[in-house]
C-alpha positions as CSV (number, residue, x, y, z in Angstrom):
1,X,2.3,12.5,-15.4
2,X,0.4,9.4,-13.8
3,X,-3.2,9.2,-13.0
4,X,-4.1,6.2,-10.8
5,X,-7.9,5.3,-10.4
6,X,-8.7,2.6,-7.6
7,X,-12.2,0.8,-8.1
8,X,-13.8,-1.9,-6.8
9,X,-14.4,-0.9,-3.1
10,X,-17.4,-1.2,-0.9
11,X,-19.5,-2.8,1.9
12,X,-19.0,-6.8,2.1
13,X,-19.9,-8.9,5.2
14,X,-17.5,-11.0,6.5
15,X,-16.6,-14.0,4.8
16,X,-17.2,-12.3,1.5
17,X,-14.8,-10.9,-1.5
18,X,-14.4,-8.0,-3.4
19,X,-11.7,-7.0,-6.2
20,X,-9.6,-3.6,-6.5
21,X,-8.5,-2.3,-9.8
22,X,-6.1,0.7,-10.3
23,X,-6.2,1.8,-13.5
24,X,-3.3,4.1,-15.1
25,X,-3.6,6.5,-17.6
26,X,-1.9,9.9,-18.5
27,X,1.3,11.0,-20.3
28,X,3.2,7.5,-20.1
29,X,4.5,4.7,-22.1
30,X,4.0,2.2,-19.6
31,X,3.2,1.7,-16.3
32,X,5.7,-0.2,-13.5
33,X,3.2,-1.2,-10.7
34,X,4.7,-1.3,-6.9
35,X,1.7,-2.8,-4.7
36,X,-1.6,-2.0,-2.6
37,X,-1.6,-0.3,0.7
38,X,-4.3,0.1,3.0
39,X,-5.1,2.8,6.1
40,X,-7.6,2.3,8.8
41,X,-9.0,5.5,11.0
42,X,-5.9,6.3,13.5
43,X,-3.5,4.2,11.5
44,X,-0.6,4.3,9.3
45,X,-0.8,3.6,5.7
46,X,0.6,0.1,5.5
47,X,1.7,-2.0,2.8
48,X,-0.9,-5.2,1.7
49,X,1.0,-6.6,-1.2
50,X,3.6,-5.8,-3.7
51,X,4.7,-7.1,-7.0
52,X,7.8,-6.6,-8.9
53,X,8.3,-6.2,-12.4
54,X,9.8,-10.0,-12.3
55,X,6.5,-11.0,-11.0
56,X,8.0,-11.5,-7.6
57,X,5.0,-10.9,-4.3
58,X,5.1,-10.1,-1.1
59,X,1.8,-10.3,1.0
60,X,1.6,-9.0,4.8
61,X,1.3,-11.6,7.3
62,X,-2.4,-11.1,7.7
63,X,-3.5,-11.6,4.3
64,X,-1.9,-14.4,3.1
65,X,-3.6,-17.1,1.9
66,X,-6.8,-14.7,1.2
67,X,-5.2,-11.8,-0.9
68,X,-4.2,-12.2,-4.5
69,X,-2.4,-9.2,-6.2
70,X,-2.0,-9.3,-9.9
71,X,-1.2,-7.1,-13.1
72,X,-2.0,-6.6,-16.7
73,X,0.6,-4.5,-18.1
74,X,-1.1,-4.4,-21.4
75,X,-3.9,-2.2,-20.4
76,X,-2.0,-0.6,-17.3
77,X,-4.1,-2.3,-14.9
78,X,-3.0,-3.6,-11.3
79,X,-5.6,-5.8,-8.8
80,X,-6.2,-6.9,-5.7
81,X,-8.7,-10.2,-5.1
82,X,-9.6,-10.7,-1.5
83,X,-11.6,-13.6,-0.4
84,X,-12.3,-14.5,2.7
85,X,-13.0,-10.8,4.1
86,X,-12.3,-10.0,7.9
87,X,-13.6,-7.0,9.8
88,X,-10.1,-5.9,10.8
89,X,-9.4,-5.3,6.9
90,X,-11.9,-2.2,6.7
91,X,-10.0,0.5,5.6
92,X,-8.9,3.1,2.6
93,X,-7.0,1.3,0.0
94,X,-4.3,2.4,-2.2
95,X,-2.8,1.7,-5.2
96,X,1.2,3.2,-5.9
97,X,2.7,2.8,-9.1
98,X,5.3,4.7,-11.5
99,X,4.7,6.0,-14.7
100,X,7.6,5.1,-17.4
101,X,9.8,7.5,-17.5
102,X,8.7,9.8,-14.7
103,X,11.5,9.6,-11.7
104,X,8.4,9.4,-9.1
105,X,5.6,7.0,-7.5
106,X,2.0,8.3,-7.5
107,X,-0.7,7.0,-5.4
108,X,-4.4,7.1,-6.5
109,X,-7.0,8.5,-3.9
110,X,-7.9,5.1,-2.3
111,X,-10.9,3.3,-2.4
112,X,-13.0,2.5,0.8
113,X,-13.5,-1.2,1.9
114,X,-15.4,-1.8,5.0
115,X,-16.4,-5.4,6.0
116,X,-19.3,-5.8,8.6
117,X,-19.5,-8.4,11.0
């Protein structure tokens, strides 16, 4: 099993920057990150940014240019940097990973971002 522990959230004004952790731990020998998703109130859970093991990203249209995902494999630790914060990205965000050698992703419980204006 994979535990995933997202950190880092809080209340920024716009304009400002905050950085997500997701830390893994648990029964595992590694740790294959997938990306960050984020849900606003009376949305879907959508994707922010991904990473591959090849160190390949993908950022939704919205945040590029102001969000930077990144890994350290080494202590089973994924992040998200976001500068320039907007109002529209308040929401709940997510980390999902898989644990090596579990068949399955796990997500962690979110952590809260909300940017005032």
């Amino acid at each position: 099993q994979v535990q995933l522990v997202e950190s880092g959230g809080g209340l920024v004004q716009a304009g400002g920057s905050l950085r997500l952790s997701c830390a893994a731990s648990g029964s595992i020998f590694g740790i294959n990150f997938k990306g960050w998703y984020r849900q606003a109130p009376g949305k879907q859970r959508e994707l922010v940014a991904s990473v591959t093991s090849g160190g390949s990203t993908y950022y939704t249209e919205s945040v590029k240019g102001r969000f930077t995902i990144s890994k350290d494999n080494g202590k089973k630790t994924m992040y998200l940097q976001m500068n320039s914060l907007k109002p529209e990205d308040t929401a709940v965000y997510y980390c999902k990973a898989r644990g090596i050698p579990y068949e399955y992703d796990s997500w962690g419980q979110g952590t809260q971002v909300t940017v005032s204006s």
